[in-house]
PDB file of C-alpha atoms and ligand atoms in Angstrom:
ATOM      1  CA  MET A   1      -4.353-131.184 108.652  1.00  0.00           C
ATOM      2  CA  PHE A   2      -6.183-132.032 111.461  1.00  0.00           C
ATOM      3  CA  PHE A   3      -9.041-134.067 113.220  1.00  0.00           C
ATOM      4  CA  LYS A   4     -12.852-132.588 113.747  1.00  0.00           C
ATOM      5  CA  THR A   5     -15.663-134.555 115.054  1.00  0.00           C
ATOM      6  CA  ILE A   6     -19.065-133.923 113.048  1.00  0.00           C
ATOM      7  CA  ASP A   7     -21.871-134.867 113.934  1.00  0.00           C
ATOM      8  CA  PHE A   8     -24.304-135.907 110.913  1.00  0.00           C
ATOM      9  CA  SER A   9     -27.233-135.887 112.537  1.00  0.00           C
ATOM     10  CA  LYS A  10     -26.672-132.318 113.109  1.00  0.00           C
ATOM     11  CA  TYR A  11     -24.885-131.620 110.159  1.00  0.00           C
ATOM     12  CA  SER A  12     -26.158-133.379 107.528  1.00  0.00           C
ATOM     13  CA  SER A  13     -29.958-131.579 105.412  1.00  0.00           C
ATOM     14  CA  ILE A  14     -31.155-135.311 106.197  1.00  0.00           C
ATOM     15  CA  LYS A  15     -30.273-135.458 110.149  1.00  0.00           C
ATOM     16  CA  VAL A  16     -29.366-138.643 109.603  1.00  0.00           C
ATOM     17  CA  GLY A  17     -25.936-140.320 111.305  1.00  0.00           C
ATOM     18  CA  GLN A  18     -23.939-139.411 114.028  1.00  0.00           C
ATOM     19  CA  PRO A  19     -20.543-138.138 115.749  1.00  0.00           C
ATOM     20  CA  VAL A  20     -17.663-139.357 113.217  1.00  0.00           C
ATOM     21  CA  GLU A  21     -13.790-138.193 113.093  1.00  0.00           C
ATOM     22  CA  ILE A  22     -13.380-136.347 110.235  1.00  0.00           C
ATOM     23  CA  LEU A  23      -9.903-135.343 108.924  1.00  0.00           C
ATOM     24  CA  MET A  24      -9.835-131.528 107.501  1.00  0.00           C
ATOM     25  CA  ILE A  25      -7.340-130.417 104.358  1.00  0.00           C
ATOM     26  CA  GLU A  26      -5.344-127.303 104.779  1.00  0.00           C
ATOM     27  CA  GLU A  27      -4.066-125.215 101.714  1.00  0.00           C
ATOM     28  CA  GLY A  28      -0.786-126.897 101.224  1.00  0.00           C
ATOM     29  CA  ASP A  29      -1.315-130.568 102.629  1.00  0.00           C
ATOM     30  CA  ASP A  30      -1.457-133.767 100.459  1.00  0.00           C
ATOM     31  CA  ILE A  31      -4.706-135.093 100.017  1.00  0.00           C
ATOM     32  CA  PRO A  32      -5.477-138.462 100.950  1.00  0.00           C
ATOM     33  CA  LYS A  33      -6.349-140.745  98.350  1.00  0.00           C
ATOM     34  CA  ASP A  34      -7.871-143.586 101.181  1.00  0.00           C
ATOM     35  CA  ARG A  35     -10.486-141.578 102.126  1.00  0.00           C
ATOM     36  CA  TYR A  36     -14.087-139.885 100.822  1.00  0.00           C
ATOM     37  CA  LEU A  37     -14.086-136.157 100.425  1.00  0.00           C
ATOM     38  CA  ILE A  38     -17.504-134.786 101.880  1.00  0.00           C
ATOM     39  CA  GLY A  39     -19.186-131.154 100.895  1.00  0.00           C
ATOM     40  CA  GLY A  40     -21.917-129.968 102.835  1.00  0.00           C
ATOM     41  CA  ALA A  41     -23.766-133.247 103.155  1.00  0.00           C
ATOM     42  CA  ASN A  42     -26.534-132.143 101.316  1.00  0.00           C
ATOM     43  CA  ASN A  43     -26.715-135.021  99.484  1.00  0.00           C
ATOM     44  CA  LEU A  44     -25.444-137.553 101.858  1.00  0.00           C
ATOM     45  CA  LEU A  45     -27.132-140.324 103.547  1.00  0.00           C
ATOM     46  CA  VAL A  46     -24.194-141.571 106.058  1.00  0.00           C
ATOM     47  CA  SER A  47     -24.667-145.114 107.539  1.00  0.00           C
ATOM     48  CA  PRO A  48     -23.644-145.982 110.936  1.00  0.00           C
ATOM     49  CA  LYS A  49     -20.387-147.798 109.457  1.00  0.00           C
ATOM     50  CA  PRO A  50     -18.853-144.457 106.685  1.00  0.00           C
ATOM     51  CA  PRO A  51     -16.109-145.055 105.111  1.00  0.00           C
ATOM     52  CA  SER A  52     -12.590-142.622 106.264  1.00  0.00           C
ATOM     53  CA  LEU A  53     -14.140-139.239 105.816  1.00  0.00           C
ATOM     54  CA  MET A  54     -12.211-135.742 105.323  1.00  0.00           C
ATOM     55  CA  MET A  55     -13.186-132.231 104.027  1.00  0.00           C
ATOM     56  CA  LEU A  56     -12.058-129.040 102.282  1.00  0.00           C
ATOM     57  CA  SER A  57     -10.704-126.010 105.830  1.00  0.00           C
ATOM     58  CA  LYS A  58     -12.276-123.009 105.429  1.00  0.00           C
ATOM     59  CA  ASP A  59      -8.437-123.035 103.897  1.00  0.00           C
ATOM     60  CA  PHE A  60     -10.736-123.529 100.517  1.00  0.00           C
ATOM     61  CA  ALA A  61     -13.916-120.996 101.073  1.00  0.00           C
ATOM     62  CA  THR A  62     -12.193-118.334  98.897  1.00  0.00           C
ATOM     63  CA  ILE A  63     -13.753-116.344  95.995  1.00  0.00           C
ATOM     64  CA  LYS A  64     -11.468-113.936  93.750  1.00  0.00           C
ATOM     65  CA  GLU A  65     -11.458-112.149  91.186  1.00  0.00           C
ATOM     66  CA  GLU A  66      -8.925-111.259  88.312  1.00  0.00           C
ATOM     67  CA  ASP A  67      -8.725-110.742  84.856  1.00  0.00           C
ATOM     68  CA  HIS A  68     -12.616-111.298  84.302  1.00  0.00           C
ATOM     69  CA  ILE A  69     -12.027-114.537  86.201  1.00  0.00           C
ATOM     70  CA  LEU A  70     -13.566-115.312  89.243  1.00  0.00           C
ATOM     71  CA  THR A  71     -12.004-118.768  90.784  1.00  0.00           C
ATOM     72  CA  ILE A  72     -13.691-119.876  94.154  1.00  0.00           C
ATOM     73  CA  GLY A  73     -12.471-122.588  96.695  1.00  0.00           C
ATOM     74  CA  ALA A  74     -14.429-125.495  96.631  1.00  0.00           C
ATOM     75  CA  ALA A  75     -15.466-125.319 100.404  1.00  0.00           C
ATOM     76  CA  MET A  76     -17.382-122.215  99.308  1.00  0.00           C
ATOM     77  CA  PRO A  77     -20.487-122.261 100.424  1.00  0.00           C
ATOM     78  CA  THR A  78     -23.218-122.049  97.392  1.00  0.00           C
ATOM     79  CA  GLY A  79     -25.195-119.082  99.643  1.00  0.00           C
ATOM     80  CA  ARG A  80     -22.254-117.156  99.833  1.00  0.00           C
ATOM     81  CA  ILE A  81     -21.329-116.933  96.179  1.00  0.00           C
ATOM     82  CA  LEU A  82     -24.957-116.324  95.341  1.00  0.00           C
ATOM     83  CA  SER A  83     -24.648-113.002  97.301  1.00  0.00           C
ATOM     84  CA  TYR A  84     -21.006-111.879  95.955  1.00  0.00           C
ATOM     85  CA  THR A  85     -22.567-112.781  91.753  1.00  0.00           C
ATOM     86  CA  LYS A  86     -25.712-110.639  93.631  1.00  0.00           C
ATOM     87  CA  LYS A  87     -23.574-108.011  94.881  1.00  0.00           C
ATOM     88  CA  HIS A  88     -20.097-107.448  92.099  1.00  0.00           C
ATOM     89  CA  ASP A  89     -23.487-107.869  89.330  1.00  0.00           C
ATOM     90  CA  ILE A  90     -22.026-111.570  87.666  1.00  0.00           C
ATOM     91  CA  SER A  91     -24.732-113.370  86.140  1.00  0.00           C
ATOM     92  CA  GLY A  92     -24.334-117.047  85.303  1.00  0.00           C
ATOM     93  CA  PHE A  93     -25.181-118.435  89.563  1.00  0.00           C
ATOM     94  CA  GLU A  94     -28.520-117.298  89.610  1.00  0.00           C
ATOM     95  CA  PHE A  95     -29.757-121.079  90.109  1.00  0.00           C
ATOM     96  CA  CYS A  96     -27.918-121.383  93.171  1.00  0.00           C
ATOM     97  CA  SER A  97     -30.582-119.502  95.117  1.00  0.00           C
ATOM     98  CA  LYS A  98     -31.692-122.161  97.220  1.00  0.00           C
ATOM     99  CA  LEU A  99     -29.423-125.198  96.304  1.00  0.00           C
ATOM    100  CA  PRO A 100     -27.730-125.979  99.464  1.00  0.00           C
ATOM    101  CA  GLY A 101     -24.031-126.811  99.500  1.00  0.00           C
ATOM    102  CA  THR A 102     -20.946-126.275  98.745  1.00  0.00           C
ATOM    103  CA  LEU A 103     -19.281-125.136  95.413  1.00  0.00           C
ATOM    104  CA  GLY A 104     -16.712-128.863  95.357  1.00  0.00           C
ATOM    105  CA  GLY A 105     -20.393-130.815  96.036  1.00  0.00           C
ATOM    106  CA  MET A 106     -22.356-128.743  93.245  1.00  0.00           C
ATOM    107  CA  LEU A 107     -19.062-129.584  90.487  1.00  0.00           C
ATOM    108  CA  ALA A 108     -19.055-133.463  91.295  1.00  0.00           C
ATOM    109  CA  MET A 109     -23.352-133.412  91.279  1.00  0.00           C
ATOM    110  CA  ASN A 110     -22.730-130.918  88.700  1.00  0.00           C
ATOM    111  CA  ALA A 111     -25.487-130.017  90.400  1.00  0.00           C
ATOM    112  CA  GLY A 112     -28.091-127.760  88.766  1.00  0.00           C
ATOM    113  CA  VAL A 113     -31.996-126.661  88.021  1.00  0.00           C
ATOM    114  CA  LYS A 114     -34.073-127.495  84.952  1.00  0.00           C
ATOM    115  CA  GLU A 115     -31.453-126.353  82.337  1.00  0.00           C
ATOM    116  CA  TYR A 116     -29.322-124.738  84.799  1.00  0.00           C
ATOM    117  CA  GLU A 117     -25.992-126.284  85.673  1.00  0.00           C
ATOM    118  CA  VAL A 118     -22.781-125.568  87.102  1.00  0.00           C
ATOM    119  CA  PHE A 119     -21.064-127.262  83.784  1.00  0.00           C
ATOM    120  CA  ASN A 120     -22.943-124.747  81.963  1.00  0.00           C
ATOM    121  CA  ILE A 121     -20.674-121.739  83.217  1.00  0.00           C
ATOM    122  CA  LEU A 122     -18.117-123.697  84.565  1.00  0.00           C
ATOM    123  CA  HIS A 123     -14.247-122.274  82.732  1.00  0.00           C
ATOM    124  CA  SER A 124     -11.898-125.094  84.504  1.00  0.00           C
ATOM    125  CA  ILE A 125     -11.515-126.942  87.882  1.00  0.00           C
ATOM    126  CA  LYS A 126      -8.163-128.086  89.865  1.00  0.00           C
ATOM    127  CA  ILE A 127      -8.389-131.168  89.829  1.00  0.00           C
ATOM    128  CA  ASN A 128      -5.445-132.798  92.459  1.00  0.00           C
ATOM    129  CA  GLY A 129      -3.707-129.625  91.468  1.00  0.00           C
ATOM    130  CA  GLU A 130      -3.654-129.329  87.392  1.00  0.00           C
ATOM    131  CA  TRP A 131      -6.155-127.307  86.355  1.00  0.00           C
ATOM    132  CA  VAL A 132      -8.491-129.071  83.707  1.00  0.00           C
ATOM    133  CA  LEU A 133     -10.708-127.367  81.144  1.00  0.00           C
ATOM    134  CA  ALA A 134     -14.343-127.720  82.193  1.00  0.00           C
ATOM    135  CA  LYS A 135     -15.079-129.692  78.588  1.00  0.00           C
ATOM    136  CA  GLU A 136     -12.553-131.964  78.916  1.00  0.00           C
ATOM    137  CA  ILE A 137     -14.108-133.793  81.909  1.00  0.00           C
ATOM    138  CA  LYS A 138     -16.860-135.856  80.885  1.00  0.00           C
ATOM    139  CA  HIS A 139     -20.434-134.509  82.746  1.00  0.00           C
ATOM    140  CA  GLY A 140     -24.048-134.956  82.762  1.00  0.00           C
ATOM    141  CA  TYR A 141     -27.449-135.104  84.613  1.00  0.00           C
ATOM    142  CA  ARG A 142     -26.399-134.765  87.976  1.00  0.00           C
ATOM    143  CA  PHE A 143     -22.391-136.024  87.404  1.00  0.00           C
ATOM    144  CA  ALA A 144     -19.920-135.098  86.726  1.00  0.00           C
ATOM    145  CA  GLU A 145     -16.608-137.637  86.098  1.00  0.00           C
ATOM    146  CA  LEU A 146     -14.094-135.256  88.187  1.00  0.00           C
ATOM    147  CA  GLY A 147     -11.028-138.378  88.855  1.00  0.00           C
ATOM    148  CA  GLY A 148     -10.089-136.890  91.875  1.00  0.00           C
ATOM    149  CA  ILE A 149     -10.653-133.765  94.586  1.00  0.00           C
ATOM    150  CA  ALA A 150     -11.930-130.429  93.236  1.00  0.00           C
ATOM    151  CA  THR A 151      -9.718-127.463  95.354  1.00  0.00           C
ATOM    152  CA  HIS A 152     -10.771-124.291  93.121  1.00  0.00           C
ATOM    153  CA  ALA A 153     -12.901-123.323  90.117  1.00  0.00           C
ATOM    154  CA  ARG A 154     -12.851-121.052  87.424  1.00  0.00           C
ATOM    155  CA  PHE A 155     -15.999-118.988  86.311  1.00  0.00           C
ATOM    156  CA  LYS A 156     -15.527-116.223  82.895  1.00  0.00           C
ATOM    157  CA  ILE A 157     -17.338-113.107  84.369  1.00  0.00           C
ATOM    158  CA  GLN A 158     -20.857-112.378  82.318  1.00  0.00           C
ATOM    159  CA  ILE A 159     -22.177-109.247  83.957  1.00  0.00           C
ATOM    160  CA  GLY A 160     -25.591-108.544  84.691  1.00  0.00           C
ATOM    161  CA  PHE A 161     -27.145-110.673  88.035  1.00  0.00           C
ATOM    162  CA  ASP A 162     -30.537-111.573  86.739  1.00  0.00           C
ATOM    163  CA  GLN A 163     -33.337-111.605  89.571  1.00  0.00           C
ATOM    164  CA  GLY A 164     -36.231-112.095  87.349  1.00  0.00           C
ATOM    165  CA  LEU A 165     -34.664-115.411  86.773  1.00  0.00           C
ATOM    166  CA  LEU A 166     -33.546-116.276  90.328  1.00  0.00           C
ATOM    167  CA  ASP A 167     -37.292-115.185  91.164  1.00  0.00           C
ATOM    168  CA  SER A 168     -38.085-118.051  89.127  1.00  0.00           C
ATOM    169  CA  LEU A 169     -36.073-120.600  89.611  1.00  0.00           C
ATOM    170  CA  LEU A 170     -37.336-119.838  93.693  1.00  0.00           C
ATOM    171  CA  ASN A 171     -40.881-120.124  92.398  1.00  0.00           C
ATOM    172  CA  LEU A 172     -40.198-124.517  91.224  1.00  0.00           C
ATOM    173  CA  ARG A 173     -39.537-124.612  94.572  1.00  0.00           C
ATOM    174  CA  SER A 174     -42.548-124.125  95.657  1.00  0.00           C
ATOM    175  CA  ASN A 175     -43.506-127.438  96.126  1.00  0.00           C
ATOM    176  CA  GLN A 176     -40.450-128.466  98.130  1.00  0.00           C
ATOM    177  CA  PRO A 177     -41.263-130.167 101.649  1.00  0.00           C
ATOM    178  CA  HIS A 178     -39.724-128.272 104.157  1.00  0.00           C
ATOM    179  CA  GLN A 179     -38.423-130.946 106.669  1.00  0.00           C
ATOM    180  CA  PRO A 180     -34.959-132.323 106.708  1.00  0.00           C
ATOM    181  CA  SER A 181     -34.075-134.128 103.233  1.00  0.00           C
ATOM    182  CA  ALA A 182     -30.764-134.817 100.728  1.00  0.00           C
ATOM    183  CA  GLY A 183     -33.108-132.958  98.164  1.00  0.00           C
ATOM    184  CA  SER A 184     -34.441-135.723  94.957  1.00  0.00           C
ATOM    185  CA  ALA A 185     -33.362-139.766  96.362  1.00  0.00           C
ATOM    186  CA  PHE A 186     -34.176-140.489  92.741  1.00  0.00           C
ATOM    187  CA  LYS A 187     -32.155-138.744  89.658  1.00  0.00           C
ATOM    188  CA  ASN A 188     -35.728-138.622  87.061  1.00  0.00           C
ATOM    189  CA  PRO A 189     -35.097-141.830  84.263  1.00  0.00           C
ATOM    190  CA  GLU A 190     -35.449-140.630  80.825  1.00  0.00           C
ATOM    191  CA  ASN A 191     -38.501-139.384  79.649  1.00  0.00           C
ATOM    192  CA  ASP A 192     -40.145-139.116  83.153  1.00  0.00           C
ATOM    193  CA  TYR A 193     -39.816-137.648  86.959  1.00  0.00           C
ATOM    194  CA  ALA A 194     -38.670-140.637  89.871  1.00  0.00           C
ATOM    195  CA  GLY A 195     -41.437-138.430  91.894  1.00  0.00           C
ATOM    196  CA  ARG A 196     -44.243-139.446  89.618  1.00  0.00           C
ATOM    197  CA  LEU A 197     -43.436-143.162  89.788  1.00  0.00           C
ATOM    198  CA  ILE A 198     -43.253-143.516  93.264  1.00  0.00           C
ATOM    199  CA  GLU A 199     -46.387-141.673  93.035  1.00  0.00           C
ATOM    200  CA  ALA A 200     -48.061-144.148  90.273  1.00  0.00           C
ATOM    201  CA  VAL A 201     -46.820-147.643  92.440  1.00  0.00           C
ATOM    202  CA  GLY A 202     -48.981-145.929  95.859  1.00  0.00           C
ATOM    203  CA  LEU A 203     -45.350-144.835  97.754  1.00  0.00           C
ATOM    204  CA  LYS A 204     -46.450-141.312  98.294  1.00  0.00           C
ATOM    205  CA  GLY A 205     -46.519-140.263 101.947  1.00  0.00           C
ATOM    206  CA  THR A 206     -45.598-143.739 103.013  1.00  0.00           C
ATOM    207  CA  ARG A 207     -43.261-144.418 106.084  1.00  0.00           C
ATOM    208  CA  LYS A 208     -40.897-146.348 107.780  1.00  0.00           C
ATOM    209  CA  GLY A 209     -39.701-145.206 111.742  1.00  0.00           C
ATOM    210  CA  ASP A 210     -39.451-141.703 111.057  1.00  0.00           C
ATOM    211  CA  MET A 211     -38.195-141.341 107.135  1.00  0.00           C
ATOM    212  CA  GLN A 212     -41.318-141.139 105.029  1.00  0.00           C
ATOM    213  CA  TRP A 213     -41.663-139.730 100.829  1.00  0.00           C
ATOM    214  CA  SER A 214     -42.978-136.900 101.130  1.00  0.00           C
ATOM    215  CA  ASP A 215     -46.654-136.406 100.636  1.00  0.00           C
ATOM    216  CA  MET A 216     -45.538-133.011  99.320  1.00  0.00           C
ATOM    217  CA  HIS A 217     -42.912-134.011  96.519  1.00  0.00           C
ATOM    218  CA  ALA A 218     -42.801-138.033  96.200  1.00  0.00           C
ATOM    219  CA  ASN A 219     -38.737-137.863  95.375  1.00  0.00           C
ATOM    220  CA  PHE A 220     -37.969-136.318  98.737  1.00  0.00           C
ATOM    221  CA  LEU A 221     -36.732-138.438 101.061  1.00  0.00           C
ATOM    222  CA  VAL A 222     -37.785-136.993 104.374  1.00  0.00           C
ATOM    223  CA  ASN A 223     -36.731-137.204 107.589  1.00  0.00           C
ATOM    224  CA  LEU A 224     -40.088-136.515 110.621  1.00  0.00           C
ATOM    225  CA  GLY A 225     -37.597-136.332 113.670  1.00  0.00           C
ATOM    226  CA  GLY A 226     -35.685-139.392 114.753  1.00  0.00           C
ATOM    227  CA  GLY A 227     -35.327-141.154 111.289  1.00  0.00           C
ATOM    228  CA  THR A 228     -32.248-143.369 110.724  1.00  0.00           C
ATOM    229  CA  PHE A 229     -30.222-145.010 108.134  1.00  0.00           C
ATOM    230  CA  GLU A 230     -32.520-147.977 108.097  1.00  0.00           C
ATOM    231  CA  ASP A 231     -35.437-146.783 107.343  1.00  0.00           C
ATOM    232  CA  ALA A 232     -34.156-144.276 104.885  1.00  0.00           C
ATOM    233  CA  LYS A 233     -32.500-147.501 103.145  1.00  0.00           C
ATOM    234  CA  TYR A 234     -35.864-149.347 103.501  1.00  0.00           C
ATOM    235  CA  LEU A 235     -38.134-146.884 101.392  1.00  0.00           C
ATOM    236  CA  ILE A 236     -35.206-146.829  98.381  1.00  0.00           C
ATOM    237  CA  ASP A 237     -35.116-150.029  98.003  1.00  0.00           C
ATOM    238  CA  LEU A 238     -38.979-150.797  98.299  1.00  0.00           C
ATOM    239  CA  ALA A 239     -38.980-147.731  96.101  1.00  0.00           C
ATOM    240  CA  LYS A 240     -36.252-149.235  93.232  1.00  0.00           C
ATOM    241  CA  GLU A 241     -38.093-152.535  94.231  1.00  0.00           C
ATOM    242  CA  LYS A 242     -42.044-151.660  93.673  1.00  0.00           C
ATOM    243  CA  ILE A 243     -40.923-149.668  90.226  1.00  0.00           C
ATOM    244  CA  PHE A 244     -38.784-152.104  88.568  1.00  0.00           C
ATOM    245  CA  LYS A 245     -41.711-154.535  88.586  1.00  0.00           C
ATOM    246  CA  LYS A 246     -44.393-151.818  87.683  1.00  0.00           C
ATOM    247  CA  PHE A 247     -42.661-150.923  85.157  1.00  0.00           C
ATOM    248  CA  LYS A 248     -39.408-152.200  84.542  1.00  0.00           C
ATOM    249  CA  VAL A 249     -37.394-148.480  84.936  1.00  0.00           C
ATOM    250  CA  VAL A 250     -34.236-148.740  87.271  1.00  0.00           C
ATOM    251  CA  LEU A 251     -34.047-145.699  89.202  1.00  0.00           C
ATOM    252  CA  LYS A 252     -30.353-144.704  90.123  1.00  0.00           C
ATOM    253  CA  GLU A 253     -29.557-142.993  93.764  1.00  0.00           C
ATOM    254  CA  GLU A 254     -29.177-138.676  93.550  1.00  0.00           C
ATOM    255  CA  ILE A 255     -28.589-139.121  97.259  1.00  0.00           C
ATOM    256  CA  LYS A 256     -24.766-140.638  97.686  1.00  0.00           C
ATOM    257  CA  LEU A 257     -25.189-142.980 100.245  1.00  0.00           C
ATOM    258  CA  LEU A 258     -22.310-143.638 102.662  1.00  0.00           C
TER     259      LEU A 258
HETATM  260  C1  FAD B 301     -33.329-129.169 100.066  1.00  0.00           C
HETATM  261  C2  FAD B 301     -32.579-129.434  98.809  1.00  0.00           C
HETATM  262  C3  FAD B 301     -32.621-129.541  97.668  1.00  0.00           C
HETATM  263  C4  FAD B 301     -31.873-129.752  96.601  1.00  0.00           C
HETATM  264  N1  FAD B 301     -31.727-128.571  95.130  1.00  0.00           N
HETATM  265  C5  FAD B 301     -30.975-129.160  94.265  1.00  0.00           C
HETATM  266  C6  FAD B 301     -30.698-128.689  93.451  1.00  0.00           C
HETATM  267  O1  FAD B 301     -32.048-127.718  93.054  1.00  0.00           O
HETATM  268  N2  FAD B 301     -30.684-129.249  92.587  1.00  0.00           N
HETATM  269  C7  FAD B 301     -29.737-130.310  92.735  1.00  0.00           C
HETATM  270  O2  FAD B 301     -28.746-130.598  91.813  1.00  0.00           O
HETATM  271  N3  FAD B 301     -29.410-130.585  93.915  1.00  0.00           N
HETATM  272  C8  FAD B 301     -30.699-130.154  94.671  1.00  0.00           C
HETATM  273  N4  FAD B 301     -29.944-130.737  96.598  1.00  0.00           N
HETATM  274  C9  FAD B 301     -28.670-131.631  96.206  1.00  0.00           C
HETATM  275  C10 FAD B 301     -27.508-131.137  96.622  1.00  0.00           C
HETATM  276  O3  FAD B 301     -27.657-129.108  96.966  1.00  0.00           O
HETATM  277  C11 FAD B 301     -26.402-131.014  95.830  1.00  0.00           C
HETATM  278  O4  FAD B 301     -26.403-132.069  95.399  1.00  0.00           O
HETATM  279  C12 FAD B 301     -25.534-130.155  96.238  1.00  0.00           C
HETATM  280  O5  FAD B 301     -24.698-129.287  95.171  1.00  0.00           O
HETATM  281  C13 FAD B 301     -24.603-130.538  97.251  1.00  0.00           C
HETATM  282  O6  FAD B 301     -23.016-129.943  97.536  1.00  0.00           O
HETATM  283  P1  FAD B 301     -22.852-130.742  99.068  1.00  0.00           P
HETATM  284  O7  FAD B 301     -21.073-129.101  99.659  1.00  0.00           O
HETATM  285  O8  FAD B 301     -23.595-130.454 100.484  1.00  0.00           O
HETATM  286  O9  FAD B 301     -22.226-131.994  98.649  1.00  0.00           O
HETATM  287  P2  FAD B 301     -21.980-133.295  99.574  1.00  0.00           P
HETATM  288  O10 FAD B 301     -23.298-133.417  99.372  1.00  0.00           O
HETATM  289  O11 FAD B 301     -21.407-133.545 100.708  1.00  0.00           O
HETATM  290  O12 FAD B 301     -21.422-134.118  98.519  1.00  0.00           O
HETATM  291  C14 FAD B 301     -21.827-134.777  97.496  1.00  0.00           C
HETATM  292  C15 FAD B 301     -21.049-135.869  96.369  1.00  0.00           C
HETATM  293  O13 FAD B 301     -19.811-134.769  96.108  1.00  0.00           O
HETATM  294  C16 FAD B 301     -18.624-134.599  96.567  1.00  0.00           C
HETATM  295  N5  FAD B 301     -18.057-133.257  96.311  1.00  0.00           N
HETATM  296  C17 FAD B 301     -17.692-132.294  97.917  1.00  0.00           C
HETATM  297  N6  FAD B 301     -17.076-131.715  97.248  1.00  0.00           N
HETATM  298  C18 FAD B 301     -15.803-132.349  96.532  1.00  0.00           C
HETATM  299  C19 FAD B 301     -14.497-131.911  95.811  1.00  0.00           C
HETATM  300  N7  FAD B 301     -14.113-130.945  96.369  1.00  0.00           N
HETATM  301  N8  FAD B 301     -14.002-132.646  94.946  1.00  0.00           N
HETATM  302  C20 FAD B 301     -14.366-134.040  94.126  1.00  0.00           C
HETATM  303  N9  FAD B 301     -15.526-134.313  95.041  1.00  0.00           N
HETATM  304  C21 FAD B 301     -16.599-133.136  96.186  1.00  0.00           C
HETATM  305  C22 FAD B 301     -19.103-136.142  97.403  1.00  0.00           C
HETATM  306  O14 FAD B 301     -17.779-136.634  97.388  1.00  0.00           O
HETATM  307  C23 FAD B 301     -19.858-136.490  97.200  1.00  0.00           C
HETATM  308  O15 FAD B 301     -20.290-137.457  95.757  1.00  0.00           O
HETATM  309  C24 FAD B 301     -30.759-130.228  97.215  1.00  0.00           C
HETATM  310  C25 FAD B 301     -30.483-130.652  98.624  1.00  0.00           C
HETATM  311  C26 FAD B 301     -31.224-130.076  99.591  1.00  0.00           C
HETATM  312  C27 FAD B 301     -31.626-131.004 100.818  1.00  0.00           C
END
């Protein structure tokens, strides 16, 4: 293992944060229990005082095909998974298009689009050195109780990359803002949409400093330039408070605040 300084104002998708020393885990290392693991930081909001952090090194950015099973390392970026599966005519990963991150982040978040989620195609995950079947892991809409660090995952190979599906899922992103963000800030509550609620309490387009509830898609917190953690936190708390007051709905963050 070795240390690397990562500047979250550049590395994170929302471009908020500062340089932080990160412990980089290499193949064969014992993974520390007292550090928080990050992936590609596409779902994170880093505070000025984050917990001690670690990350899987490129040793875990692997992809291997054997006996109709695809084994992928948790540091593998989703874009590379998509290009591999397209090239090899493998189906199931089309929803990874424009879903930024690493496989590890996808597993922990049970990331997905509409009814397409990573757990639907997953066979098993190597967690803290042991292979665990996907069906034995509690998971649901944007969560999975991995109970440890995922280093690899296995998928049964199904032939037939579906370009039509990819194109239709990409179409859904046409109302997605282009400014830096961490994707959806809140999970959708049951039978409703967080974006609708944010709009209904008049916060769509509301700005604090350089952070804004997007005027394009209200559930996206966007950074207009020099946005800070404090500004983002202010807007998140304001939305939760107003929505609870008006609708008695408790919104839960999808973004992880560190
Ligand atoms: C423009 C944009 C669009 C997005 N669209 C979508 C979308 O359509 N659907 C969707 O689901 N998400 C979406 N997201 C959110 C984000 O892409 C996903 O949550 C993604 O899976 C995060 O991956 P990451 O590697 O960046 O994880 P990070 O943000 O670094 O971490 C997320 C969580 O995963 C945990 N984690 C990471 N690696 C591991 C590991 N190896 N083992 C255990 N835990 C781990 C971290 O501890 C953290 O809790 C979007 C984000 C952006 C910026």
